C-alpha cells in the first residue's frame, strides 16, 4: 500500500482516485475547486463506445479549404489560436496521416470498447442509475451524399472494431425520435453508447463514492506541489499533505503543471461551448446534427447544445458564434425553445497531438505519474485509463502501456531545464 495524491478532480482524476483506492492505496484527491466543475461538467455527456478512432485533423484539400474559409461550424479558429498552438497542430497534422491514424485507432478502440463496462460498476455503486441512459447516440443527416459517406464509415467501424450501429431512413428515424419536427434524410444509430443527463453530477457522485470508501478530498492548488526527499507535498486550505506518489490529472491544465517540473508537452486545446434550452420535448438519446456540428442532449437542466471545436488562444474571451449558428441551423429539426438565462458555458478538450491520452510515470521524476490528454472522450475514458494506470503501477506492460506512456512523448523544456544526470533525462 502506498500513499497517493491525485491532483485534479474531473472525471479522469476522480476515476483514478477510485481505481487506486480499490487496490488498497491510501488516496487523497486534490483540486482547487469542488469535483466535476470544469470540463467534466460541461460536455455532451455521451459515453462513446462508438468513438473507436479519435478525430483526426482533416487532410483533404477541400475539407481544409472549407475550414479555412469558415464554411463549417464543427471547427472554427482564430489566427492567435493557430499561432499559439502551431507546433502542436503540425504534430497533429502529421499524426493524422491515414496509416498513422489507423495504428492509433487500433489502440484507441481497445479503450473505447470497454468504456461502458468500466463505468457500469461506478454508476451502480454511486447510486447514479437515474443519470444514465442506455439508448445510444445518433448522427442525423440532411445531405444524402454525407449520409452515404458516413454509412460507409460506420460499416468500417463495425467490421474493424465491432462497433454496432443501424442506419435508418428519415421517416423511420422520426418514429424512433418523436421529438424531431421533420424527417431528416437519414440517421445512424450507434446502439451501444450511453448518455448521462448531468455529467458534472456523475463526476461528483463518483467523488462522493470515493469519500464513502474512506478517501479524502481536499482543496489545494497544483501550483503548490513540490518534490520532497521521499515523495510529493501539496499545500491546501487545511495544511500540508505528503505522499509517496503524485498523479497529475489536470485535464487541459496538465501541460502548465508539467512545465513547473521542467517538462514540455504540446497540447491542442479545443474549446467547446454549451447552452441550455427550455425545450418542450425530451430526446430519447443525444444526437449530432451533422450539418451544423452541434450535439443536442436532454439534460436535467434543459436541452443542452454543445458546440464543436474552436481553436482559439487559451485566454481568448468567449465568442459563442458556433452556438448561434447551431441555433439557427437546428431550428427546423427540433424546437429548441428559449435559451435558459445563465446557462452559457465553455471549456476545453484536452487533446494531445498524437490523439492518445498520456498514462504512466514521468521519466526522471520519481513517484510522479500522469493521466491526461483524453481530448474529445475524457468523460468516456476516465474509468478505463484509471484502471490502466493502476495496472501499469503494478507492473503491467504491453503494447497499450507503451503507446500511452509519457516516456517517449514528454520533452525537456527548451529553456530553464538542464538534465543533471543521464538517469533523470526524459526519453525524447
Ligand atoms: C463541448 C464539449 C463536449 C464534450 N463532449 C464529450 C462527450 O460527450 N463525451 C466524452 O467522453 N467527452 C466529451 N468531452 C470531453 C471531456 O469533457 C473531457 O475530455 C474530460 O472532461 C476531461 O476530463 P479531465 O478530468 O481530464 O479534465 P477536467 O474535467 O477539466 O478536470 C481537471 C480538473 O483539474 C482541476 N485543476 C486545474 N488546474 C488546477 C490547479 N492548478 N490546481 C488544482 N486543480 C486544478 C480543475 O479544477 C478540474 O477539476 C467534451 C468536451 C467539451 C468541451
Tab-separated table of C-alpha atoms and ligand atoms in Angstrom:
chain	number	residue	atom	x	y	z
A	1	UNK	CA	0.000	0.000	0.000
A	2	UNK	CA	1.238	3.485	-0.863
A	3	UNK	CA	0.079	6.968	-0.018
A	4	UNK	CA	-1.034	8.647	-3.228
A	5	UNK	CA	-2.060	12.203	-4.102
A	6	UNK	CA	-4.291	12.516	-7.144
A	7	UNK	CA	-4.397	16.110	-8.347
A	8	UNK	CA	-7.371	17.172	-10.455
A	9	UNK	CA	-10.906	16.009	-9.712
A	10	UNK	CA	-12.528	15.840	-13.131
A	11	UNK	CA	-13.811	12.510	-14.467
A	12	UNK	CA	-10.231	11.341	-15.025
A	13	UNK	CA	-8.895	12.269	-11.573
A	14	UNK	CA	-11.933	11.023	-9.637
A	15	UNK	CA	-11.832	7.704	-11.526
A	16	UNK	CA	-8.087	7.455	-10.893
A	17	UNK	CA	-8.587	8.019	-7.166
A	18	UNK	CA	-11.262	5.273	-7.079
A	19	UNK	CA	-9.106	2.794	-9.016
A	20	UNK	CA	-6.082	3.376	-6.760
A	21	UNK	CA	-8.276	3.091	-3.672
A	22	UNK	CA	-9.680	-0.211	-4.948
A	23	UNK	CA	-6.089	-1.523	-4.992
A	24	UNK	CA	-5.734	-0.705	-1.300
A	25	UNK	CA	-3.778	2.560	-1.574
A	26	UNK	CA	-4.405	5.474	0.800
A	27	UNK	CA	-5.560	8.165	-1.610
A	28	UNK	CA	-6.097	11.912	-1.278
A	29	UNK	CA	-7.835	13.727	-4.129
A	30	UNK	CA	-6.911	17.409	-4.509
A	31	UNK	CA	-8.471	20.143	-6.619
A	32	UNK	CA	-8.694	23.907	-6.392
A	33	UNK	CA	-12.464	23.565	-6.937
A	34	UNK	CA	-15.087	21.004	-5.964
A	35	UNK	CA	-15.019	17.776	-8.053
A	36	UNK	CA	-16.540	17.825	-11.537
A	37	UNK	CA	-16.798	21.584	-12.041
A	38	UNK	CA	-14.668	22.053	-15.165
A	39	UNK	CA	-14.541	20.157	-18.489
A	40	UNK	CA	-16.225	17.120	-16.970
A	41	UNK	CA	-19.162	19.352	-16.069
A	42	UNK	CA	-19.957	20.889	-19.427
A	43	UNK	CA	-19.617	18.133	-22.005
A	44	UNK	CA	-22.310	16.383	-24.049
A	45	UNK	CA	-22.469	13.517	-21.538
A	46	UNK	CA	-22.012	10.689	-24.026
A	47	UNK	CA	-20.082	7.556	-23.056
A	48	UNK	CA	-18.856	6.984	-26.545
A	49	UNK	CA	-18.123	3.341	-27.282
A	50	UNK	CA	-18.683	4.210	-30.951
A	51	UNK	CA	-15.650	6.554	-30.954
A	52	UNK	CA	-13.258	3.740	-31.833
A	53	UNK	CA	-10.977	6.077	-33.768
A	54	UNK	CA	-10.039	9.503	-32.373
A	55	UNK	CA	-10.859	12.522	-34.537
A	56	UNK	CA	-8.014	13.227	-36.964
A	57	UNK	CA	-7.229	16.628	-38.426
A	58	UNK	CA	-8.851	16.855	-41.865
A	59	UNK	CA	-6.194	16.415	-44.553
A	60	UNK	CA	-8.224	16.546	-47.770
A	61	UNK	CA	-7.609	19.900	-49.509
A	62	UNK	CA	-11.312	20.594	-49.938
A	63	UNK	CA	-12.029	19.999	-46.243
A	64	UNK	CA	-9.118	22.222	-45.247
A	65	UNK	CA	-10.356	24.954	-47.548
A	66	UNK	CA	-13.864	24.766	-46.066
A	67	UNK	CA	-12.374	25.105	-42.578
A	68	UNK	CA	-10.044	27.906	-43.664
A	69	UNK	CA	-12.957	29.838	-45.190
A	70	UNK	CA	-15.101	29.366	-42.096
A	71	UNK	CA	-17.685	27.324	-44.035
A	72	UNK	CA	-18.077	24.698	-41.320
A	73	UNK	CA	-19.467	25.053	-37.846
A	74	UNK	CA	-17.774	21.966	-36.386
A	75	UNK	CA	-14.318	23.583	-36.306
A	76	UNK	CA	-13.582	27.304	-36.107
A	77	UNK	CA	-10.293	29.083	-35.476
A	78	UNK	CA	-8.603	32.393	-34.815
A	79	UNK	CA	-5.150	33.451	-36.012
A	80	UNK	CA	-3.789	33.918	-32.433
A	81	UNK	CA	-5.215	30.467	-31.618
A	82	UNK	CA	-3.460	28.800	-34.543
A	83	UNK	CA	-0.241	30.693	-33.766
A	84	UNK	CA	-0.279	29.703	-30.069
A	85	UNK	CA	-0.652	26.016	-30.998
A	86	UNK	CA	1.302	25.891	-34.274
A	87	UNK	CA	3.867	23.202	-33.292
A	88	UNK	CA	1.156	21.022	-31.716
A	89	UNK	CA	-1.089	21.431	-34.756
A	90	UNK	CA	1.797	20.443	-37.039
A	91	UNK	CA	2.294	17.256	-34.986
A	92	UNK	CA	-1.459	16.634	-35.081
A	93	UNK	CA	-1.454	17.020	-38.878
A	94	UNK	CA	1.370	14.502	-39.224
A	95	UNK	CA	-0.265	12.035	-36.814
A	96	UNK	CA	-3.485	12.282	-38.821
A	97	UNK	CA	-1.895	10.660	-41.904
A	98	UNK	CA	-4.069	7.632	-42.760
A	99	UNK	CA	-1.506	4.929	-41.925
A	100	UNK	CA	-0.612	6.520	-38.577
A	101	UNK	CA	-4.243	7.183	-37.728
A	102	UNK	CA	-5.068	3.523	-38.399
A	103	UNK	CA	-2.381	2.469	-35.891
A	104	UNK	CA	-3.750	4.919	-33.317
A	105	UNK	CA	-7.285	3.617	-33.936
A	106	UNK	CA	-6.196	0.072	-33.157
A	107	UNK	CA	-5.036	1.266	-29.704
A	108	UNK	CA	-7.891	3.693	-29.101
A	109	UNK	CA	-10.581	1.109	-29.874
A	110	UNK	CA	-9.193	-1.079	-27.089
A	111	UNK	CA	-10.027	1.764	-24.687
A	112	UNK	CA	-13.406	2.935	-26.001
A	113	UNK	CA	-14.768	-0.607	-26.466
A	114	UNK	CA	-14.680	-1.232	-22.707
A	115	UNK	CA	-15.791	2.233	-21.555
A	116	UNK	CA	-19.366	1.340	-20.593
A	117	UNK	CA	-18.165	-1.824	-18.807
A	118	UNK	CA	-15.755	0.303	-16.763
A	119	UNK	CA	-18.379	2.948	-15.939
A	120	UNK	CA	-21.108	0.410	-15.054
A	121	UNK	CA	-19.907	-0.625	-11.569
A	122	UNK	CA	-19.239	3.010	-10.625
A	123	UNK	CA	-22.669	4.137	-11.832
A	124	UNK	CA	-24.261	1.363	-9.747
A	125	UNK	CA	-22.148	1.849	-6.612
A	126	UNK	CA	-22.563	5.636	-6.644
A	127	UNK	CA	-26.344	5.324	-6.928
A	128	UNK	CA	-26.364	7.154	-10.279
A	129	UNK	CA	-28.601	4.880	-12.351
A	130	UNK	CA	-31.078	7.764	-12.576
A	131	UNK	CA	-28.499	9.801	-14.518
A	132	UNK	CA	-27.560	7.139	-17.089
A	133	UNK	CA	-29.458	6.146	-20.245
A	134	UNK	CA	-28.526	3.215	-22.462
A	135	UNK	CA	-30.207	4.383	-25.661
A	136	UNK	CA	-27.175	5.003	-27.866
A	137	UNK	CA	-26.089	8.070	-29.840
A	138	UNK	CA	-27.434	9.173	-33.220
A	139	UNK	CA	-25.967	11.070	-36.164
A	140	UNK	CA	-28.672	12.880	-38.125
A	141	UNK	CA	-28.256	13.860	-41.789
A	142	UNK	CA	-29.923	16.235	-44.210
A	143	UNK	CA	-27.440	15.666	-47.029
A	144	UNK	CA	-27.761	12.336	-48.910
A	145	UNK	CA	-24.107	12.281	-50.013
A	146	UNK	CA	-22.898	12.834	-46.453
A	147	UNK	CA	-25.297	10.179	-45.169
A	148	UNK	CA	-23.965	7.640	-47.648
A	149	UNK	CA	-20.366	8.511	-46.826
A	150	UNK	CA	-20.957	8.176	-43.059
A	151	UNK	CA	-22.805	4.871	-43.529
A	152	UNK	CA	-19.600	3.654	-45.196
A	153	UNK	CA	-17.561	4.843	-42.218
A	154	UNK	CA	-19.962	3.201	-39.748
A	155	UNK	CA	-19.589	-0.054	-41.697
A	156	UNK	CA	-15.802	0.310	-41.381
A	157	UNK	CA	-16.093	0.802	-37.590
A	158	UNK	CA	-18.323	-2.270	-37.411
A	159	UNK	CA	-16.064	-4.548	-39.425
A	160	UNK	CA	-12.794	-3.265	-37.948
A	161	UNK	CA	-13.739	-2.855	-34.289
A	162	UNK	CA	-17.152	-4.459	-33.791
A	163	UNK	CA	-18.970	-1.121	-33.221
A	164	UNK	CA	-22.712	-1.826	-33.525
A	165	UNK	CA	-24.989	0.512	-35.468
A	166	UNK	CA	-28.130	0.669	-37.554
A	167	UNK	CA	-28.851	3.041	-40.451
A	168	UNK	CA	-32.392	4.446	-40.761
A	169	UNK	CA	-34.302	6.352	-43.398
A	170	UNK	CA	-35.519	9.757	-42.211
A	171	UNK	CA	-39.117	8.545	-41.830
A	172	UNK	CA	-38.049	5.516	-39.815
A	173	UNK	CA	-35.834	7.675	-37.620
A	174	UNK	CA	-38.609	10.095	-36.756
A	175	UNK	CA	-40.578	7.164	-35.356
A	176	UNK	CA	-37.549	6.381	-33.136
A	177	UNK	CA	-37.090	10.013	-32.135
A	178	UNK	CA	-40.514	11.674	-31.984
A	179	UNK	CA	-39.062	14.979	-30.717
A	180	UNK	CA	-37.899	15.719	-34.293
A	181	UNK	CA	-40.162	18.050	-36.285
A	182	UNK	CA	-39.191	16.942	-39.800
A	183	UNK	CA	-37.966	13.775	-41.472
A	184	UNK	CA	-34.230	14.077	-41.975
A	185	UNK	CA	-32.602	12.316	-44.946
A	186	UNK	CA	-31.362	9.578	-42.666
A	187	UNK	CA	-29.781	8.698	-39.345
A	188	UNK	CA	-27.121	6.371	-37.983
A	189	UNK	CA	-27.820	4.961	-34.553
A	190	UNK	CA	-24.810	3.725	-32.584
A	191	UNK	CA	-26.710	1.494	-30.248
A	192	UNK	CA	-24.181	0.705	-27.508
A	193	UNK	CA	-23.165	4.215	-26.438
A	194	UNK	CA	-24.650	5.539	-23.200
A	195	UNK	CA	-25.517	9.040	-22.136
A	196	UNK	CA	-25.691	10.921	-18.866
A	197	UNK	CA	-28.186	13.657	-18.050
A	198	UNK	CA	-25.790	15.597	-15.792
A	199	UNK	CA	-22.089	14.864	-16.411
A	200	UNK	CA	-20.912	17.107	-13.558
A	201	UNK	CA	-23.277	15.345	-11.132
A	202	UNK	CA	-21.980	11.918	-12.200
A	203	UNK	CA	-18.394	13.072	-11.570
A	204	UNK	CA	-19.423	14.427	-8.144
A	205	UNK	CA	-21.258	11.180	-7.357
A	206	UNK	CA	-18.077	9.194	-8.146
A	207	UNK	CA	-16.156	11.579	-5.849
A	208	UNK	CA	-18.738	11.023	-3.082
A	209	UNK	CA	-18.320	7.254	-3.537
A	210	UNK	CA	-14.548	7.700	-3.149
A	211	UNK	CA	-15.139	9.535	0.135
A	212	UNK	CA	-17.664	6.932	1.366
A	213	UNK	CA	-14.981	4.314	0.794
A	214	UNK	CA	-12.564	6.218	3.028
A	215	UNK	CA	-10.843	8.583	0.581
A	216	UNK	CA	-10.075	12.236	1.334
A	217	UNK	CA	-10.966	15.150	-0.903
A	218	UNK	CA	-9.033	18.347	-0.236
A	219	UNK	CA	-8.894	21.826	-1.691
A	220	UNK	CA	-5.383	22.557	-2.920
A	221	UNK	CA	-3.675	24.115	-5.927
A	222	UNK	CA	-1.277	22.139	-8.110
A	223	UNK	CA	0.970	25.211	-8.093
A	224	UNK	CA	1.956	24.276	-4.524
A	225	UNK	CA	3.088	20.750	-5.463
A	226	UNK	CA	6.745	20.154	-4.671
A	227	UNK	CA	9.037	17.164	-4.688
A	228	UNK	CA	10.431	16.122	-1.302
A	229	UNK	CA	13.168	13.669	-0.360
A	230	UNK	CA	10.673	10.791	-0.221
A	231	UNK	CA	7.812	11.861	-2.411
A	232	UNK	CA	5.500	14.805	-3.016
A	233	UNK	CA	3.880	17.564	-0.978
A	234	UNK	CA	0.893	19.763	-1.738
A	235	UNK	CA	-0.335	22.595	0.440
A	236	UNK	CA	-4.058	23.108	0.690
A	237	UNK	CA	-6.560	25.111	2.690
A	238	UNK	CA	-6.205	22.600	5.558
A	239	UNK	CA	-2.394	22.437	5.541
A	240	UNK	CA	0.222	20.140	4.005
A	241	UNK	CA	-0.373	16.715	2.505
A	242	UNK	CA	2.524	14.397	1.832
A	243	UNK	CA	2.534	11.230	-0.272
A	244	UNK	CA	4.993	8.889	-1.942
A	245	UNK	CA	3.242	9.169	-5.279
A	246	UNK	CA	1.517	12.072	-7.061
A	247	UNK	CA	-0.705	11.632	-10.122
A	248	UNK	CA	-1.489	14.679	-12.248
A	249	UNK	CA	-4.981	14.522	-13.785
A	250	UNK	CA	-5.410	18.192	-14.577
A	251	UNK	CA	-7.022	17.815	-17.996
A	252	UNK	CA	-6.253	20.878	-20.134
A	253	UNK	CA	-4.080	22.371	-17.361
A	254	UNK	CA	-1.666	19.419	-17.140
A	255	UNK	CA	0.778	20.901	-19.647
A	256	UNK	CA	1.148	24.003	-17.447
A	257	UNK	CA	1.730	21.917	-14.314
A	258	UNK	CA	4.418	19.817	-16.007
A	259	UNK	CA	6.280	22.963	-17.055
A	260	UNK	CA	6.975	23.664	-13.399
A	261	UNK	CA	8.905	20.401	-13.333
A	262	UNK	CA	10.917	21.218	-16.445
A	263	UNK	CA	8.883	19.168	-18.869
A	264	UNK	CA	7.177	20.333	-22.009
A	265	UNK	CA	4.133	18.741	-23.523
A	266	UNK	CA	2.388	20.163	-26.564
A	267	UNK	CA	-1.394	20.212	-26.409
A	268	UNK	CA	-4.085	21.071	-28.897
A	269	UNK	CA	-6.651	22.881	-26.778
A	270	UNK	CA	-10.037	22.647	-28.475
A	271	UNK	CA	-12.550	24.939	-26.853
A	272	UNK	CA	-16.224	23.950	-26.806
A	273	UNK	CA	-19.358	25.801	-25.689
A	274	UNK	CA	-22.715	24.777	-24.354
A	275	UNK	CA	-26.054	26.405	-23.592
A	276	UNK	CA	-29.357	25.010	-22.287
A	277	UNK	CA	-32.756	25.491	-23.859
A	278	UNK	CA	-36.194	25.190	-22.372
A	279	UNK	CA	-37.401	22.633	-24.939
A	280	UNK	CA	-40.838	21.089	-24.585
A	281	UNK	CA	-39.853	17.654	-25.890
A	282	UNK	CA	-37.226	15.328	-24.419
A	283	UNK	CA	-34.876	13.483	-26.739
A	284	UNK	CA	-34.648	9.727	-26.268
A	285	UNK	CA	-30.914	9.908	-26.905
A	286	UNK	CA	-28.348	12.592	-27.829
A	287	UNK	CA	-27.751	13.309	-31.484
A	288	UNK	CA	-25.153	15.054	-33.600
A	289	UNK	CA	-26.654	17.366	-36.192
A	290	UNK	CA	-24.023	16.641	-38.837
A	291	UNK	CA	-24.881	19.742	-40.893
A	292	UNK	CA	-24.427	22.147	-38.015
A	293	UNK	CA	-21.696	20.462	-35.971
A	294	UNK	CA	-23.604	20.557	-32.677
A	295	UNK	CA	-24.740	17.808	-30.304
A	296	UNK	CA	-28.158	18.021	-28.648
A	297	UNK	CA	-28.632	16.125	-25.371
A	298	UNK	CA	-31.590	16.190	-22.982
A	299	UNK	CA	-30.146	17.070	-19.583
A	300	UNK	CA	-31.703	17.565	-16.178
A	301	UNK	CA	-31.180	21.315	-16.595
A	302	UNK	CA	-32.707	21.519	-20.099
A	303	UNK	CA	-31.824	20.615	-23.661
A	304	UNK	CA	-28.048	21.073	-23.899
A	305	UNK	CA	-26.456	22.134	-27.160
A	306	UNK	CA	-22.692	21.567	-27.254
A	307	UNK	CA	-20.522	23.019	-29.967
A	308	UNK	CA	-17.639	21.589	-31.966
A	309	UNK	CA	-14.048	22.750	-31.582
A	310	UNK	CA	-12.801	26.333	-31.534
A	311	UNK	CA	-9.039	26.647	-31.974
A	312	UNK	CA	-8.522	29.848	-30.023
A	313	UNK	CA	-5.866	31.110	-27.611
A	314	UNK	CA	-6.464	29.776	-24.075
A	315	UNK	CA	-7.167	33.268	-22.716
A	316	UNK	CA	-9.402	34.403	-25.602
A	317	UNK	CA	-12.745	35.859	-24.467
A	318	UNK	CA	-15.806	33.676	-25.166
A	319	UNK	CA	-17.280	34.127	-28.650
A	320	UNK	CA	-20.010	31.500	-28.872
A	321	UNK	CA	-20.696	32.017	-32.603
A	322	UNK	CA	-20.814	28.232	-33.076
A	323	UNK	CA	-23.809	28.049	-30.740
A	324	UNK	CA	-25.552	30.915	-32.522
A	325	UNK	CA	-25.020	29.184	-35.885
A	326	UNK	CA	-26.186	25.922	-34.300
A	327	UNK	CA	-29.353	27.592	-33.005
A	328	UNK	CA	-30.137	28.922	-36.479
A	329	UNK	CA	-29.336	25.609	-38.142
A	330	UNK	CA	-31.151	23.056	-35.966
A	331	UNK	CA	-34.406	25.030	-35.719
A	332	UNK	CA	-36.139	23.058	-38.486
A	333	UNK	CA	-35.214	19.714	-36.875
A	334	UNK	CA	-36.162	20.365	-33.276
A	335	UNK	CA	-37.956	23.078	-31.316
A	336	UNK	CA	-35.159	24.312	-29.062
A	337	UNK	CA	-37.270	26.693	-27.004
A	338	UNK	CA	-35.757	29.785	-25.391
A	339	UNK	CA	-32.131	29.754	-24.231
A	340	UNK	CA	-32.064	29.432	-20.424
A	341	UNK	CA	-30.519	32.544	-18.902
A	342	UNK	CA	-27.133	31.977	-17.285
A	343	UNK	CA	-26.659	28.528	-18.847
A	344	UNK	CA	-23.813	29.538	-21.190
A	345	UNK	CA	-20.578	27.696	-20.563
A	346	UNK	CA	-17.275	26.973	-22.234
A	347	UNK	CA	-14.446	24.568	-21.538
A	348	UNK	CA	-11.506	22.987	-23.249
A	349	UNK	CA	-10.994	19.491	-24.620
A	350	UNK	CA	-7.514	18.410	-23.505
A	351	UNK	CA	-6.146	16.966	-26.756
A	352	UNK	CA	-2.653	15.669	-27.420
A	353	UNK	CA	-1.368	15.852	-30.998
A	354	UNK	CA	-0.864	12.085	-31.177
A	355	UNK	CA	-4.578	11.648	-30.244
A	356	UNK	CA	-3.896	9.179	-27.410
A	357	UNK	CA	-4.081	10.055	-23.717
A	358	UNK	CA	-0.856	10.001	-21.738
A	359	UNK	CA	-0.939	7.489	-18.889
A	360	UNK	CA	2.075	6.418	-16.862
A	361	UNK	CA	5.079	7.539	-14.859
A	362	UNK	CA	7.013	10.676	-15.709
A	363	UNK	CA	10.611	9.869	-16.601
A	364	UNK	CA	13.186	11.432	-14.309
A	365	UNK	CA	10.633	12.397	-11.628
A	366	UNK	CA	10.437	9.557	-9.130
A	367	UNK	CA	6.869	8.990	-7.961
A	368	UNK	CA	5.267	11.423	-10.424
A	369	UNK	CA	2.572	9.979	-12.700
A	370	UNK	CA	0.168	11.460	-15.227
A	371	UNK	CA	-3.243	10.550	-16.620
A	372	UNK	CA	-4.452	13.243	-19.044
A	373	UNK	CA	-4.951	14.229	-22.680
A	374	UNK	CA	-8.236	12.430	-23.304
A	375	UNK	CA	-9.374	15.013	-25.848
A	376	UNK	CA	-12.912	14.519	-27.091
A	377	UNK	CA	-13.534	11.412	-24.970
A	378	UNK	CA	-12.340	12.083	-21.415
A	379	UNK	CA	-15.778	11.635	-19.921
A	380	UNK	CA	-15.969	8.283	-21.703
A	381	UNK	CA	-12.470	7.095	-20.868
A	382	UNK	CA	-11.900	8.296	-17.277
A	383	UNK	CA	-12.583	4.945	-15.572
A	384	UNK	CA	-10.770	2.974	-18.290
A	385	UNK	CA	-7.446	4.803	-18.236
A	386	UNK	CA	-7.678	4.906	-14.425
A	387	UNK	CA	-7.673	1.100	-14.348
A	388	UNK	CA	-4.831	1.031	-16.865
A	389	UNK	CA	-2.784	3.430	-14.768
A	390	UNK	CA	-3.161	1.214	-11.702
A	391	UNK	CA	-2.245	-1.889	-13.709
A	392	UNK	CA	0.856	-0.095	-15.033
A	393	UNK	CA	1.826	0.875	-11.476
A	394	UNK	CA	1.509	-2.798	-10.577
A	395	UNK	CA	3.985	-3.695	-13.329
A	396	UNK	CA	1.767	-4.486	-16.324
A	397	UNK	CA	3.449	-3.871	-19.667
A	398	UNK	CA	2.459	-4.358	-23.275
A	399	UNK	CA	1.580	-2.519	-26.472
A	400	UNK	CA	-1.174	-0.495	-24.782
A	401	UNK	CA	1.048	0.664	-21.909
A	402	UNK	CA	3.846	1.571	-24.349
A	403	UNK	CA	1.515	3.541	-26.627
A	404	UNK	CA	0.198	5.623	-23.712
A	405	UNK	CA	3.500	6.025	-21.829
A	406	UNK	CA	4.870	9.514	-21.251
A	407	UNK	CA	8.451	8.271	-21.707
A	408	UNK	CA	8.516	8.746	-25.457
A	409	UNK	CA	6.302	11.822	-25.584
A	410	UNK	CA	7.491	14.269	-22.916
A	411	UNK	CA	10.376	16.534	-23.764
A	412	UNK	CA	12.627	18.618	-21.540
A	413	UNK	CA	11.703	22.267	-21.850
A	414	UNK	CA	13.942	24.173	-24.196
A	415	UNK	CA	14.556	26.877	-21.622
A	416	UNK	CA	15.308	26.665	-17.945
A	417	UNK	CA	15.815	22.918	-17.802
A	418	UNK	CA	19.160	21.213	-17.695
A	419	UNK	CA	19.029	17.479	-17.096
A	420	UNK	CA	21.547	16.782	-14.322
A	421	UNK	CA	22.151	13.114	-14.922
A	422	UNK	CA	21.525	10.565	-17.604
A	423	UNK	CA	19.092	8.795	-15.267
A	424	UNK	CA	16.687	11.707	-14.945
A	425	UNK	CA	16.712	12.668	-18.595
A	426	UNK	CA	13.339	12.034	-20.209
A	427	UNK	CA	13.478	9.953	-23.350
A	428	UNK	CA	12.692	12.186	-26.297
B	1	LIG	C1	-18.230	20.914	-25.517
B	1	LIG	C2	-17.609	19.606	-25.085
B	1	LIG	C3	-18.321	18.423	-25.280
B	1	LIG	C4	-17.752	17.186	-24.899
B	1	LIG	N1	-18.494	16.041	-25.001
B	1	LIG	C5	-17.974	14.863	-24.562
B	1	LIG	C6	-18.748	13.671	-24.578
B	1	LIG	O1	-19.920	13.662	-24.943
B	1	LIG	N2	-18.164	12.517	-24.169
B	1	LIG	C7	-16.875	12.483	-23.723
B	1	LIG	O2	-16.378	11.409	-23.403
B	1	LIG	N3	-16.130	13.618	-23.635
B	1	LIG	C8	-16.649	14.788	-24.046
B	1	LIG	N4	-15.896	15.931	-23.983
B	1	LIG	C9	-14.513	15.849	-23.488
B	1	LIG	C10	-14.489	15.673	-21.977
B	1	LIG	O3	-15.354	16.595	-21.369
B	1	LIG	C11	-13.053	15.852	-21.456
B	1	LIG	O4	-12.156	15.058	-22.184
B	1	LIG	C12	-12.985	15.450	-19.980
B	1	LIG	O5	-13.958	16.125	-19.226
B	1	LIG	C13	-11.598	15.711	-19.420
B	1	LIG	O6	-11.637	15.301	-18.064
B	1	LIG	P1	-10.436	15.622	-17.112
B	1	LIG	O7	-10.746	15.026	-15.796
B	1	LIG	O8	-9.165	15.250	-17.784
B	1	LIG	O9	-10.421	17.226	-17.043
B	1	LIG	P2	-11.356	18.212	-16.185
B	1	LIG	O10	-12.719	17.704	-16.067
B	1	LIG	O11	-11.156	19.590	-16.744
B	1	LIG	O12	-10.689	18.152	-14.744
B	1	LIG	C14	-9.455	18.787	-14.481
B	1	LIG	C15	-9.513	19.238	-13.026
B	1	LIG	O13	-8.255	19.849	-12.715
B	1	LIG	C16	-8.516	20.937	-11.838
B	1	LIG	N5	-7.408	21.876	-11.874
B	1	LIG	C17	-6.945	22.579	-12.931
B	1	LIG	N6	-5.876	23.317	-12.569
B	1	LIG	C18	-5.670	23.077	-11.243
B	1	LIG	C19	-4.714	23.543	-10.311
B	1	LIG	N7	-3.741	24.425	-10.645
B	1	LIG	N8	-4.773	23.071	-9.057
B	1	LIG	C20	-5.742	22.178	-8.672
B	1	LIG	N9	-6.669	21.723	-9.519
B	1	LIG	C21	-6.635	22.163	-10.802
B	1	LIG	C22	-9.809	21.532	-12.360
B	1	LIG	O14	-10.446	22.302	-11.343
B	1	LIG	C23	-10.580	20.292	-12.772
B	1	LIG	O15	-11.443	19.843	-11.738
B	1	LIG	C24	-16.442	17.168	-24.352
B	1	LIG	C25	-15.749	18.354	-24.129
B	1	LIG	C26	-16.326	19.575	-24.493
B	1	LIG	C27	-15.566	20.843	-24.222
